[in-house]
PDB file of C-alpha atoms in Angstrom:
ATOM      1  CA  MET A1430     -35.004   4.167   1.210  1.00 92.00           C
ATOM      2  CA  LEU A1431     -32.847   1.936  -0.991  1.00 97.00           C
ATOM      3  CA  ILE A1432     -33.213  -1.520   0.540  1.00 97.00           C
ATOM      4  CA  ASP A1433     -32.463  -4.933  -0.955  1.00 95.00           C
ATOM      5  CA  THR A1434     -33.888  -8.371  -0.280  1.00 96.00           C
ATOM      6  CA  TYR A1435     -31.084  -9.095   2.220  1.00 95.00           C
ATOM      7  CA  GLY A1436     -32.026  -6.125   4.392  1.00 95.00           C
ATOM      8  CA  ARG A1437     -29.072  -3.938   3.420  1.00 96.00           C
ATOM      9  CA  VAL A1438     -29.816  -0.235   3.076  1.00 97.00           C
ATOM     10  CA  ALA A1439     -27.804   1.884   0.633  1.00 97.00           C
ATOM     11  CA  THR A1440     -26.919   5.280   2.073  1.00 97.00           C
ATOM     12  CA  ASP A1441     -23.603   5.798   0.248  1.00 97.00           C
ATOM     13  CA  LEU A1442     -23.819   6.956  -3.390  1.00 97.00           C
ATOM     14  CA  ARG A1443     -20.807   6.724  -5.709  1.00 96.00           C
ATOM     15  CA  VAL A1444     -21.196   9.032  -8.727  1.00 97.00           C
ATOM     16  CA  SER A1445     -18.920   8.624 -11.745  1.00 95.00           C
ATOM     17  CA  LEU A1446     -18.557  11.997 -13.483  1.00 96.00           C
ATOM     18  CA  THR A1447     -16.548  10.814 -16.500  1.00 94.00           C
ATOM     19  CA  ASP A1448     -14.958   7.684 -17.887  1.00 89.00           C
ATOM     20  CA  ARG A1449     -11.887   9.624 -19.074  1.00 90.00           C
ATOM     21  CA  CYS A1450      -8.562   9.619 -17.271  1.00 88.00           C
ATOM     22  CA  ASN A1451      -5.175  11.292 -17.711  1.00 89.00           C
ATOM     23  CA  LEU A1452      -3.256   8.219 -16.494  1.00 86.00           C
ATOM     24  CA  ARG A1453      -3.054   4.729 -17.989  1.00 81.00           C
ATOM     25  CA  CYS A1454      -2.648   2.535 -14.927  1.00 80.00           C
ATOM     26  CA  THR A1455      -1.847  -1.028 -15.921  1.00 78.00           C
ATOM     27  CA  TYR A1456      -4.579  -2.476 -13.691  1.00 76.00           C
ATOM     28  CA  CYS A1457      -7.245  -0.117 -15.047  1.00 75.00           C
ATOM     29  CA  MET A1458      -6.827   0.439 -18.797  1.00 75.00           C
ATOM     30  CA  PRO A1459      -4.563  -0.321 -21.774  1.00 69.00           C
ATOM     31  CA  GLU A1460      -1.781   2.048 -22.808  1.00 70.00           C
ATOM     32  CA  GLU A1461      -3.747   3.357 -25.794  1.00 70.00           C
ATOM     33  CA  GLY A1462      -6.754   4.205 -23.632  1.00 67.00           C
ATOM     34  CA  LEU A1463     -10.341   3.169 -24.289  1.00 73.00           C
ATOM     35  CA  GLN A1464     -13.268   4.116 -26.466  1.00 75.00           C
ATOM     36  CA  TRP A1465     -14.633   6.988 -24.384  1.00 83.00           C
ATOM     37  CA  LEU A1466     -18.331   7.647 -23.938  1.00 84.00           C
ATOM     38  CA  ALA A1467     -19.746  10.119 -26.443  1.00 89.00           C
ATOM     39  CA  LYS A1468     -20.675  13.487 -24.952  1.00 92.00           C
ATOM     40  CA  PRO A1469     -24.437  13.069 -25.627  1.00 94.00           C
ATOM     41  CA  ASP A1470     -24.342   9.827 -23.621  1.00 94.00           C
ATOM     42  CA  LEU A1471     -22.916  11.526 -20.530  1.00 95.00           C
ATOM     43  CA  LEU A1472     -25.218  12.953 -17.900  1.00 96.00           C
ATOM     44  CA  THR A1473     -25.267  16.738 -17.906  1.00 97.00           C
ATOM     45  CA  ASP A1474     -24.433  18.706 -14.768  1.00 98.00           C
ATOM     46  CA  ASP A1475     -28.133  19.382 -14.213  1.00 98.00           C
ATOM     47  CA  GLU A1476     -28.984  15.683 -14.584  1.00 98.00           C
ATOM     48  CA  ILE A1477     -26.279  14.670 -12.106  1.00 98.00           C
ATOM     49  CA  VAL A1478     -27.456  17.197  -9.535  1.00 98.00           C
ATOM     50  CA  ARG A1479     -31.067  16.133 -10.003  1.00 98.00           C
ATOM     51  CA  LEU A1480     -30.246  12.462  -9.452  1.00 98.00           C
ATOM     52  CA  ILE A1481     -28.210  13.278  -6.367  1.00 98.00           C
ATOM     53  CA  ARG A1482     -31.078  15.420  -5.073  1.00 98.00           C
ATOM     54  CA  ILE A1483     -33.516  12.536  -5.547  1.00 98.00           C
ATOM     55  CA  ALA A1484     -31.100  10.153  -3.816  1.00 98.00           C
ATOM     56  CA  VAL A1485     -30.644  12.490  -0.854  1.00 98.00           C
ATOM     57  CA  THR A1486     -34.159  13.832  -0.383  1.00 97.00           C
ATOM     58  CA  GLU A1487     -36.221  10.800  -1.477  1.00 97.00           C
ATOM     59  CA  LEU A1488     -34.035   7.731  -0.980  1.00 98.00           C
ATOM     60  CA  GLY A1489     -32.077   8.286   2.228  1.00 97.00           C
ATOM     61  CA  VAL A1490     -28.582   8.769   0.810  1.00 98.00           C
ATOM     62  CA  THR A1491     -26.310  10.583   3.269  1.00 98.00           C
ATOM     63  CA  GLU A1492     -22.864  10.196   1.650  1.00 97.00           C
ATOM     64  CA  VAL A1493     -21.910  11.138  -1.916  1.00 98.00           C
ATOM     65  CA  ARG A1494     -18.547  10.194  -3.417  1.00 97.00           C
ATOM     66  CA  PHE A1495     -17.548  11.683  -6.782  1.00 97.00           C
ATOM     67  CA  THR A1496     -15.434   9.318  -8.880  1.00 95.00           C
ATOM     68  CA  GLY A1497     -14.365   8.709 -12.487  1.00 88.00           C
ATOM     69  CA  GLY A1498     -12.429   7.907 -14.535  1.00 89.00           C
ATOM     70  CA  GLU A1499     -10.769  11.003 -13.200  1.00 95.00           C
ATOM     71  CA  PRO A1500     -13.410  13.371 -11.791  1.00 96.00           C
ATOM     72  CA  LEU A1501     -11.102  16.410 -11.884  1.00 97.00           C
ATOM     73  CA  LEU A1502     -11.425  16.226 -15.687  1.00 96.00           C
ATOM     74  CA  ARG A1503     -15.123  17.120 -15.379  1.00 96.00           C
ATOM     75  CA  PRO A1504     -15.361  20.855 -16.260  1.00 94.00           C
ATOM     76  CA  GLY A1505     -18.402  21.451 -14.055  1.00 95.00           C
ATOM     77  CA  LEU A1506     -17.112  19.638 -10.974  1.00 98.00           C
ATOM     78  CA  VAL A1507     -16.870  22.632  -8.630  1.00 98.00           C
ATOM     79  CA  GLY A1508     -20.370  23.770  -9.574  1.00 98.00           C
ATOM     80  CA  ILE A1509     -21.806  20.287  -9.036  1.00 98.00           C
ATOM     81  CA  VAL A1510     -20.254  20.138  -5.571  1.00 98.00           C
ATOM     82  CA  GLU A1511     -21.535  23.616  -4.702  1.00 98.00           C
ATOM     83  CA  ARG A1512     -25.099  22.794  -5.765  1.00 98.00           C
ATOM     84  CA  CYS A1513     -25.112  19.511  -3.863  1.00 98.00           C
ATOM     85  CA  ALA A1514     -23.823  21.279  -0.748  1.00 98.00           C
ATOM     86  CA  ASP A1515     -27.030  23.339  -0.812  1.00 97.00           C
ATOM     87  CA  LEU A1516     -29.259  20.268  -0.554  1.00 98.00           C
ATOM     88  CA  ALA A1517     -31.279  19.723   2.585  1.00 96.00           C
ATOM     89  CA  PRO A1518     -30.379  17.476   4.251  1.00 96.00           C
ATOM     90  CA  ARG A1519     -26.803  18.188   3.174  1.00 98.00           C
ATOM     91  CA  PRO A1520     -24.909  15.020   2.218  1.00 98.00           C
ATOM     92  CA  ARG A1521     -21.313  14.489   3.263  1.00 98.00           C
ATOM     93  CA  MET A1522     -19.264  14.731   0.057  1.00 98.00           C
ATOM     94  CA  SER A1523     -15.897  13.286  -0.918  1.00 98.00           C
ATOM     95  CA  LEU A1524     -13.854  12.783  -4.080  1.00 97.00           C
ATOM     96  CA  THR A1525     -11.691   9.927  -5.340  1.00 96.00           C
ATOM     97  CA  THR A1526      -8.945  11.232  -7.615  1.00 96.00           C
ATOM     98  CA  ASN A1527      -5.501  10.430  -8.967  1.00 95.00           C
ATOM     99  CA  GLY A1528      -4.407  13.811  -7.632  1.00 96.00           C
ATOM    100  CA  ILE A1529      -3.334  15.343 -10.935  1.00 96.00           C
ATOM    101  CA  GLY A1530      -4.848  18.810 -11.020  1.00 94.00           C
ATOM    102  CA  LEU A1531      -5.692  18.772  -7.324  1.00 97.00           C
ATOM    103  CA  GLU A1532      -2.991  21.338  -6.588  1.00 97.00           C
ATOM    104  CA  ARG A1533      -4.957  24.019  -8.451  1.00 96.00           C
ATOM    105  CA  THR A1534      -8.492  22.891  -7.523  1.00 97.00           C
ATOM    106  CA  ALA A1535      -8.295  21.767  -3.884  1.00 98.00           C
ATOM    107  CA  GLN A1536      -9.169  25.134  -2.353  1.00 98.00           C
ATOM    108  CA  ALA A1537     -12.013  25.780  -4.805  1.00 98.00           C
ATOM    109  CA  LEU A1538     -13.488  22.361  -4.052  1.00 98.00           C
ATOM    110  CA  ARG A1539     -13.227  22.976  -0.319  1.00 98.00           C
ATOM    111  CA  ASP A1540     -14.876  26.382  -0.695  1.00 98.00           C
ATOM    112  CA  ALA A1541     -17.671  24.759  -2.741  1.00 98.00           C
ATOM    113  CA  GLY A1542     -18.426  22.337   0.088  1.00 98.00           C
ATOM    114  CA  LEU A1543     -16.358  19.211  -0.549  1.00 98.00           C
ATOM    115  CA  ASP A1544     -15.474  17.535   2.761  1.00 98.00           C
ATOM    116  CA  ARG A1545     -12.477  15.350   1.918  1.00 97.00           C
ATOM    117  CA  VAL A1546     -10.546  13.451  -0.746  1.00 98.00           C
ATOM    118  CA  ASN A1547      -9.156   9.996  -1.475  1.00 97.00           C
ATOM    119  CA  VAL A1548      -6.041  10.143  -3.637  1.00 97.00           C
ATOM    120  CA  SER A1549      -4.632   7.130  -5.473  1.00 96.00           C
ATOM    121  CA  LEU A1550      -0.863   6.710  -5.130  1.00 97.00           C
ATOM    122  CA  ASP A1551       0.725   3.272  -5.416  1.00 95.00           C
ATOM    123  CA  THR A1552       4.390   4.136  -4.978  1.00 97.00           C
ATOM    124  CA  LEU A1553       6.854   6.695  -3.643  1.00 97.00           C
ATOM    125  CA  ARG A1554       9.303   5.945  -6.438  1.00 97.00           C
ATOM    126  CA  PRO A1555       8.912   8.109  -9.580  1.00 97.00           C
ATOM    127  CA  GLU A1556      10.254   5.404 -11.885  1.00 97.00           C
ATOM    128  CA  VAL A1557       7.787   2.838 -10.513  1.00 96.00           C
ATOM    129  CA  PHE A1558       4.978   5.389 -10.801  1.00 95.00           C
ATOM    130  CA  GLN A1559       5.821   5.796 -14.481  1.00 94.00           C
ATOM    131  CA  ALA A1560       5.860   2.022 -14.975  1.00 92.00           C
ATOM    132  CA  ILE A1561       2.420   1.657 -13.358  1.00 91.00           C
ATOM    133  CA  THR A1562       0.690   4.717 -14.827  1.00 91.00           C
ATOM    134  CA  ARG A1563       2.668   5.144 -18.070  1.00 92.00           C
ATOM    135  CA  ARG A1564       2.975   8.851 -17.245  1.00 90.00           C
ATOM    136  CA  LYS A1565       5.617  11.081 -15.581  1.00 94.00           C
ATOM    137  CA  ARG A1566       3.260  12.796 -13.110  1.00 95.00           C
ATOM    138  CA  HIS A1567       4.482  11.595  -9.713  1.00 97.00           C
ATOM    139  CA  GLY A1568       5.362  15.094  -8.522  1.00 96.00           C
ATOM    140  CA  ASP A1569       1.930  16.399  -9.520  1.00 96.00           C
ATOM    141  CA  VAL A1570       0.260  13.840  -7.278  1.00 97.00           C
ATOM    142  CA  LEU A1571       2.466  14.694  -4.284  1.00 98.00           C
ATOM    143  CA  ARG A1572       1.738  18.407  -4.721  1.00 98.00           C
ATOM    144  CA  GLY A1573      -1.973  17.646  -5.047  1.00 98.00           C
ATOM    145  CA  LEU A1574      -1.923  15.738  -1.781  1.00 98.00           C
ATOM    146  CA  ASP A1575      -0.214  18.611  -0.019  1.00 98.00           C
ATOM    147  CA  ALA A1576      -2.727  21.094  -1.456  1.00 98.00           C
ATOM    148  CA  ALA A1577      -5.654  18.959  -0.282  1.00 98.00           C
ATOM    149  CA  HIS A1578      -4.236  18.787   3.230  1.00 97.00           C
ATOM    150  CA  THR A1579      -3.605  22.544   3.287  1.00 97.00           C
ATOM    151  CA  ALA A1580      -7.137  23.272   2.047  1.00 98.00           C
ATOM    152  CA  GLY A1581      -8.653  21.192   4.857  1.00 97.00           C
ATOM    153  CA  LEU A1582      -9.980  18.321   2.754  1.00 98.00           C
ATOM    154  CA  THR A1583      -9.269  15.998   5.633  1.00 96.00           C
ATOM    155  CA  PRO A1584      -8.753  13.302   6.531  1.00 95.00           C
ATOM    156  CA  VAL A1585      -6.769  12.947   3.314  1.00 97.00           C
ATOM    157  CA  LYS A1586      -6.845   9.246   2.472  1.00 97.00           C
ATOM    158  CA  VAL A1587      -4.304   7.638   0.165  1.00 98.00           C
ATOM    159  CA  ASN A1588      -5.286   4.495  -1.755  1.00 96.00           C
ATOM    160  CA  ALA A1589      -2.499   2.139  -2.833  1.00 96.00           C
ATOM    161  CA  VAL A1590      -2.585  -1.040  -4.916  1.00 93.00           C
ATOM    162  CA  LEU A1591       0.395  -3.389  -4.627  1.00 95.00           C
ATOM    163  CA  MET A1592       1.398  -5.551  -7.587  1.00 89.00           C
ATOM    164  CA  PRO A1593       3.963  -8.303  -8.010  1.00 90.00           C
ATOM    165  CA  GLY A1594       7.254  -7.225  -9.523  1.00 90.00           C
ATOM    166  CA  LEU A1595       6.472  -3.512  -9.275  1.00 92.00           C
ATOM    167  CA  ASN A1596       5.788  -2.204  -5.773  1.00 95.00           C
ATOM    168  CA  GLU A1597       5.046  -5.260  -3.640  1.00 93.00           C
ATOM    169  CA  ASP A1598       7.864  -4.343  -1.230  1.00 95.00           C
ATOM    170  CA  GLU A1599       6.696  -0.771  -0.572  1.00 97.00           C
ATOM    171  CA  ALA A1600       4.008  -1.284   2.080  1.00 97.00           C
ATOM    172  CA  PRO A1601       6.153  -0.289   5.118  1.00 98.00           C
ATOM    173  CA  GLU A1602       7.718   2.614   3.228  1.00 98.00           C
ATOM    174  CA  LEU A1603       4.314   3.932   2.146  1.00 98.00           C
ATOM    175  CA  LEU A1604       2.937   3.703   5.676  1.00 98.00           C
ATOM    176  CA  ALA A1605       5.921   5.525   7.204  1.00 98.00           C
ATOM    177  CA  TRP A1606       5.501   8.304   4.625  1.00 98.00           C
ATOM    178  CA  ALA A1607       1.743   8.561   5.254  1.00 98.00           C
ATOM    179  CA  LEU A1608       2.267   8.805   9.011  1.00 97.00           C
ATOM    180  CA  GLU A1609       4.884  11.514   8.553  1.00 97.00           C
ATOM    181  CA  ASN A1610       2.545  13.594   6.366  1.00 97.00           C
ATOM    182  CA  GLY A1611      -0.682  13.084   8.285  1.00 96.00           C
ATOM    183  CA  TYR A1612      -2.418  10.998   5.611  1.00 97.00           C
ATOM    184  CA  GLU A1613      -4.528   7.896   6.233  1.00 96.00           C
ATOM    185  CA  LEU A1614      -3.217   5.043   4.092  1.00 97.00           C
ATOM    186  CA  ARG A1615      -5.447   2.319   2.716  1.00 96.00           C
ATOM    187  CA  PHE A1616      -4.207  -0.615   0.683  1.00 97.00           C
ATOM    188  CA  ILE A1617      -6.618  -2.075  -1.873  1.00 91.00           C
ATOM    189  CA  GLU A1618      -6.314  -5.581  -3.263  1.00 88.00           C
ATOM    190  CA  GLN A1619      -6.065  -5.531  -7.048  1.00 82.00           C
ATOM    191  CA  MET A1620      -9.535  -6.316  -8.400  1.00 70.00           C
ATOM    192  CA  PRO A1621     -10.717  -7.961 -11.649  1.00 62.00           C
ATOM    193  CA  LEU A1622     -11.881  -4.765 -13.327  1.00 62.00           C
ATOM    194  CA  ASP A1623      -9.277  -4.300 -16.060  1.00 60.00           C
ATOM    195  CA  PRO A1624     -10.560  -4.154 -19.659  1.00 59.00           C
ATOM    196  CA  GLN A1625      -7.794  -6.504 -20.768  1.00 60.00           C
ATOM    197  CA  HIS A1626      -9.167  -9.166 -18.383  1.00 58.00           C
ATOM    198  CA  GLY A1627      -5.574  -9.912 -17.426  1.00 60.00           C
ATOM    199  CA  TRP A1628      -6.251 -10.140 -13.683  1.00 58.00           C
ATOM    200  CA  LYS A1629      -5.335 -13.454 -12.072  1.00 66.00           C
ATOM    201  CA  ARG A1630      -5.999 -14.533  -8.532  1.00 67.00           C
ATOM    202  CA  ASP A1631      -2.770 -16.540  -8.456  1.00 71.00           C
ATOM    203  CA  GLY A1632       0.120 -14.280  -7.576  1.00 72.00           C
ATOM    204  CA  MET A1633      -1.946 -11.267  -6.478  1.00 83.00           C
ATOM    205  CA  ILE A1634      -0.796  -9.381  -3.388  1.00 90.00           C
ATOM    206  CA  THR A1635      -3.376 -10.260  -0.756  1.00 92.00           C
ATOM    207  CA  ALA A1636      -4.429  -8.536   2.445  1.00 92.00           C
ATOM    208  CA  GLY A1637      -2.491 -11.180   4.334  1.00 94.00           C
ATOM    209  CA  ASP A1638       0.642 -10.398   2.366  1.00 94.00           C
ATOM    210  CA  ILE A1639       0.236  -6.665   3.006  1.00 96.00           C
ATOM    211  CA  LEU A1640      -0.264  -7.073   6.750  1.00 96.00           C
ATOM    212  CA  ALA A1641       2.717  -9.423   7.043  1.00 97.00           C
ATOM    213  CA  SER A1642       4.891  -6.862   5.281  1.00 97.00           C
ATOM    214  CA  LEU A1643       3.680  -3.998   7.479  1.00 97.00           C
ATOM    215  CA  ARG A1644       4.345  -6.006  10.647  1.00 97.00           C
ATOM    216  CA  THR A1645       8.036  -6.234   9.799  1.00 97.00           C
ATOM    217  CA  ARG A1646       8.229  -2.555  10.836  1.00 97.00           C
ATOM    218  CA  PHE A1647       5.058  -1.659  12.756  1.00 97.00           C
ATOM    219  CA  THR A1648       2.854  -3.080  15.509  1.00 97.00           C
ATOM    220  CA  LEU A1649      -0.722  -3.387  14.269  1.00 97.00           C
ATOM    221  CA  THR A1650      -3.770  -3.732  16.521  1.00 95.00           C
ATOM    222  CA  ALA A1651      -7.106  -4.595  14.930  1.00 92.00           C
ATOM    223  CA  GLU A1652      -9.683  -1.843  15.374  1.00 88.00           C
ATOM    224  CA  GLY A1653     -12.621  -4.228  15.499  1.00 72.00           C
ATOM    225  CA  GLU A1654     -15.881  -4.788  13.663  1.00 66.00           C
ATOM    226  CA  ASP A1655     -17.848  -2.381  15.847  1.00 63.00           C
ATOM    227  CA  GLU A1656     -15.636   0.489  14.703  1.00 64.00           C
ATOM    228  CA  ARG A1657     -15.687  -0.631  11.083  1.00 62.00           C
ATOM    229  CA  GLY A1658     -19.431  -0.637  10.511  1.00 61.00           C
ATOM    230  CA  SER A1659     -20.148  -0.714   6.757  1.00 63.00           C
ATOM    231  CA  ALA A1660     -16.769   0.750   5.756  1.00 76.00           C
ATOM    232  CA  PRO A1661     -14.955  -1.295   3.093  1.00 81.00           C
ATOM    233  CA  ALA A1662     -11.598  -1.025   4.874  1.00 84.00           C
ATOM    234  CA  GLU A1663     -10.548  -3.129   7.825  1.00 91.00           C
ATOM    235  CA  ARG A1664      -8.420  -0.830   9.967  1.00 95.00           C
ATOM    236  CA  TRP A1665      -5.547  -1.326  12.373  1.00 95.00           C
ATOM    237  CA  LEU A1666      -4.052   1.020  14.956  1.00 96.00           C
ATOM    238  CA  VAL A1667      -0.401   1.613  14.141  1.00 97.00           C
ATOM    239  CA  ASP A1668       2.005   1.300  17.089  1.00 96.00           C
ATOM    240  CA  GLY A1669      -0.844   1.795  19.530  1.00 92.00           C
ATOM    241  CA  GLY A1670      -2.561   4.637  17.643  1.00 88.00           C
ATOM    242  CA  PRO A1671      -4.066   7.071  17.132  1.00 93.00           C
ATOM    243  CA  ALA A1672      -2.815   6.662  13.536  1.00 95.00           C
ATOM    244  CA  ARG A1673      -4.519   3.931  11.514  1.00 95.00           C
ATOM    245  CA  VAL A1674      -3.929   1.956   8.356  1.00 97.00           C
ATOM    246  CA  GLY A1675      -6.655   0.248   6.351  1.00 95.00           C
ATOM    247  CA  VAL A1676      -6.862  -2.696   3.972  1.00 95.00           C
ATOM    248  CA  ILE A1677      -9.708  -3.151   1.512  1.00 90.00           C
ATOM    249  CA  ALA A1678      -9.690  -6.859   0.779  1.00 86.00           C
ATOM    250  CA  SER A1679     -12.439  -7.073  -1.826  1.00 80.00           C
ATOM    251  CA  VAL A1680     -11.094 -10.371  -3.149  1.00 83.00           C
ATOM    252  CA  THR A1681      -9.901 -12.372  -0.136  1.00 82.00           C
ATOM    253  CA  ARG A1682     -12.060 -10.873   2.642  1.00 83.00           C
ATOM    254  CA  PRO A1683     -15.226  -9.598   0.933  1.00 79.00           C
ATOM    255  CA  PHE A1684     -17.490  -7.297   2.946  1.00 82.00           C
ATOM    256  CA  CYS A1685     -20.673  -7.728   0.908  1.00 85.00           C
ATOM    257  CA  ARG A1686     -22.915  -8.470   3.907  1.00 88.00           C
ATOM    258  CA  ALA A1687     -22.421  -4.925   5.212  1.00 89.00           C
ATOM    259  CA  CYS A1688     -22.408  -3.122   1.853  1.00 92.00           C
ATOM    260  CA  ASP A1689     -24.303   0.183   1.904  1.00 94.00           C
ATOM    261  CA  ARG A1690     -23.382   1.477  -1.568  1.00 94.00           C
ATOM    262  CA  THR A1691     -25.289   2.316  -4.716  1.00 96.00           C
ATOM    263  CA  ARG A1692     -23.471   3.433  -7.857  1.00 95.00           C
ATOM    264  CA  LEU A1693     -24.283   5.776 -10.708  1.00 96.00           C
ATOM    265  CA  THR A1694     -22.237   5.647 -13.904  1.00 95.00           C
ATOM    266  CA  ALA A1695     -21.321   8.692 -15.966  1.00 94.00           C
ATOM    267  CA  ASP A1696     -24.004   7.751 -18.495  1.00 95.00           C
ATOM    268  CA  GLY A1697     -26.770   7.407 -15.936  1.00 96.00           C
ATOM    269  CA  GLN A1698     -26.877   3.707 -15.127  1.00 95.00           C
ATOM    270  CA  VAL A1699     -27.470   2.329 -11.632  1.00 96.00           C
ATOM    271  CA  ARG A1700     -25.021  -0.373 -10.581  1.00 93.00           C
ATOM    272  CA  THR A1701     -25.652  -2.343  -7.408  1.00 92.00           C
ATOM    273  CA  CYS A1702     -22.067  -3.635  -7.162  1.00 88.00           C
ATOM    274  CA  LEU A1703     -18.650  -2.954  -8.709  1.00 84.00           C
ATOM    275  CA  PHE A1704     -18.712  -6.488 -10.087  1.00 82.00           C
ATOM    276  CA  ALA A1705     -22.302  -6.484 -11.352  1.00 84.00           C
ATOM    277  CA  ARG A1706     -22.893  -7.469 -14.967  1.00 81.00           C
ATOM    278  CA  GLU A1707     -26.292  -5.767 -15.059  1.00 87.00           C
ATOM    279  CA  GLU A1708     -27.267  -2.089 -14.958  1.00 92.00           C
ATOM    280  CA  SER A1709     -30.530  -0.166 -14.691  1.00 95.00           C
ATOM    281  CA  ASP A1710     -31.075   2.896 -16.866  1.00 96.00           C
ATOM    282  CA  LEU A1711     -32.051   6.183 -15.231  1.00 97.00           C
ATOM    283  CA  ARG A1712     -30.859   8.454 -18.025  1.00 97.00           C
ATOM    284  CA  GLY A1713     -33.652   7.312 -20.307  1.00 97.00           C
ATOM    285  CA  ALA A1714     -36.248   8.113 -17.662  1.00 97.00           C
ATOM    286  CA  LEU A1715     -34.683  11.527 -17.024  1.00 97.00           C
ATOM    287  CA  ARG A1716     -34.706  12.468 -20.674  1.00 97.00           C
ATOM    288  CA  SER A1717     -38.202  11.189 -21.317  1.00 97.00           C
ATOM    289  CA  GLY A1718     -39.577  13.609 -18.741  1.00 97.00           C
ATOM    290  CA  ALA A1719     -40.207  11.190 -15.865  1.00 98.00           C
ATOM    291  CA  PRO A1720     -41.052  12.875 -12.551  1.00 98.00           C
ATOM    292  CA  ASP A1721     -38.862  12.456  -9.485  1.00 98.00           C
ATOM    293  CA  GLU A1722     -41.223   9.868  -8.031  1.00 97.00           C
ATOM    294  CA  GLU A1723     -40.812   7.584 -11.057  1.00 98.00           C
ATOM    295  CA  ILE A1724     -37.024   7.903 -11.048  1.00 98.00           C
ATOM    296  CA  ALA A1725     -36.986   7.080  -7.334  1.00 98.00           C
ATOM    297  CA  ARG A1726     -39.180   4.036  -8.000  1.00 98.00           C
ATOM    298  CA  LEU A1727     -36.823   2.767 -10.713  1.00 98.00           C
ATOM    299  CA  TRP A1728     -33.833   3.255  -8.419  1.00 98.00           C
ATOM    300  CA  ARG A1729     -35.535   1.358  -5.595  1.00 97.00           C
ATOM    301  CA  LEU A1730     -36.396  -1.456  -7.989  1.00 97.00           C
ATOM    302  CA  ALA A1731     -32.782  -1.694  -9.164  1.00 96.00           C
ATOM    303  CA  MET A1732     -31.453  -1.927  -5.625  1.00 96.00           C
ATOM    304  CA  TRP A1733     -34.095  -4.451  -4.585  1.00 96.00           C
ATOM    305  CA  GLY A1734     -32.464  -6.853  -7.039  1.00 92.00           C
ATOM    306  CA  LYS A1735     -28.963  -6.543  -5.560  1.00 92.00           C
ATOM    307  CA  LYS A1736     -27.240  -9.905  -5.222  1.00 90.00           C
ATOM    308  CA  ALA A1737     -25.970 -11.316  -1.947  1.00 86.00           C
ATOM    309  CA  GLY A1738     -22.323 -10.929  -2.912  1.00 78.00           C
ATOM    310  CA  SER A1739     -19.838 -10.064  -5.631  1.00 73.00           C
ATOM    311  CA  GLY A1740     -19.502 -13.676  -6.792  1.00 68.00           C
ATOM    312  CA  LEU A1741     -15.702 -13.512  -6.801  1.00 69.00           C
ATOM    313  CA  ASP A1742     -15.472 -16.851  -5.018  1.00 69.00           C
ATOM    314  CA  ASP A1743     -17.730 -18.568  -7.536  1.00 68.00           C
ATOM    315  CA  PRO A1744     -15.803 -20.602 -10.143  1.00 67.00           C
ATOM    316  CA  SER A1745     -18.189 -19.261 -12.793  1.00 67.00           C
ATOM    317  CA  PHE A1746     -17.373 -15.607 -11.956  1.00 68.00           C
ATOM    318  CA  LEU A1747     -17.080 -13.356 -14.997  1.00 68.00           C
ATOM    319  CA  GLN A1748     -15.624  -9.864 -14.957  1.00 67.00           C
ATOM    320  CA  PRO A1749     -17.986  -7.006 -15.786  1.00 68.00           C
ATOM    321  CA  ASP A1750     -18.019  -6.051 -19.461  1.00 72.00           C
ATOM    322  CA  ARG A1751     -17.396  -2.412 -18.537  1.00 70.00           C
ATOM    323  CA  PRO A1752     -13.961  -1.502 -17.150  1.00 65.00           C
ATOM    324  CA  MET A1753     -13.313   0.273 -13.870  1.00 66.00           C
ATOM    325  CA  SER A1754     -13.001   3.679 -15.539  1.00 65.00           C
ATOM    326  CA  ALA A1755     -16.574   3.444 -16.838  1.00 65.00           C
ATOM    327  CA  ILE A1756     -18.030   1.987 -13.655  1.00 71.00           C
ATOM    328  CA  GLY A1757     -16.560   4.406 -11.128  1.00 67.00           C
ATOM    329  CA  GLY A1758     -14.548   3.225  -8.138  1.00 64.00           C
TER     330      GLY A1758
END
């Protein structure tokens, strides 16, 4: 079991498969990209599967989410999913992706054992998409979403970040589109994880702003804390349900007290929080020949030291040195 000193138990593992991405979203990385991790620093497919096996069979993890960077850029992704689907107990597996390439891989991922996907899409307007991502790939994302739905990777969840001067007016439009297509929409407050450290609390689009915008067109009824559990998104029934919309308010309504996540970077570091400035190395133990029991012990030790919260409300808060693409969302 992965327990911390505040009694929280981590059962949800987020695994970053690569720090590379084929978009250049303004809130995630600079236009020229980043200095990518060298191949020898990345965990191999076998190392990833071994760590997931230890997490599932020794440490009580029940949910595995594959992230990036962009995880569809990982050549061995389908094989990793297939091998993890054979674990006993079998974890529930999902994928967070920008959707580019999903059109051609959705069915293979479903056949391998993937349960569902989260796809990032901040706008329905191709020109705004290009301004945000610096790429002309809007149509690829829409086709990827459709392919995921057709393949049965459901519920298909769509993650959207709203930003001033770009797409702040699109919340009702995005929700109407999601309802029409059978997707579950979740808005995410922009977080201080950009390598440029350009994020500013002043002027950000908050959960309150998003809900006020949605209520100009829809009736929202809070789902309640009992339904939410440890999920990061607060959810509302739309026009009486059953459709729902979620808001992940990491900045203005942090949910740290119920956090059940542990994170593994593409180079084998344990992170206890997206905003942590410390990491614990498992790759070194793997490559030095440590047995499963020792790796499990190191992982438990890392999680025991998890802090009470993200520290975003502390005036002394400092962004992590590593950007979102290296950490894994």
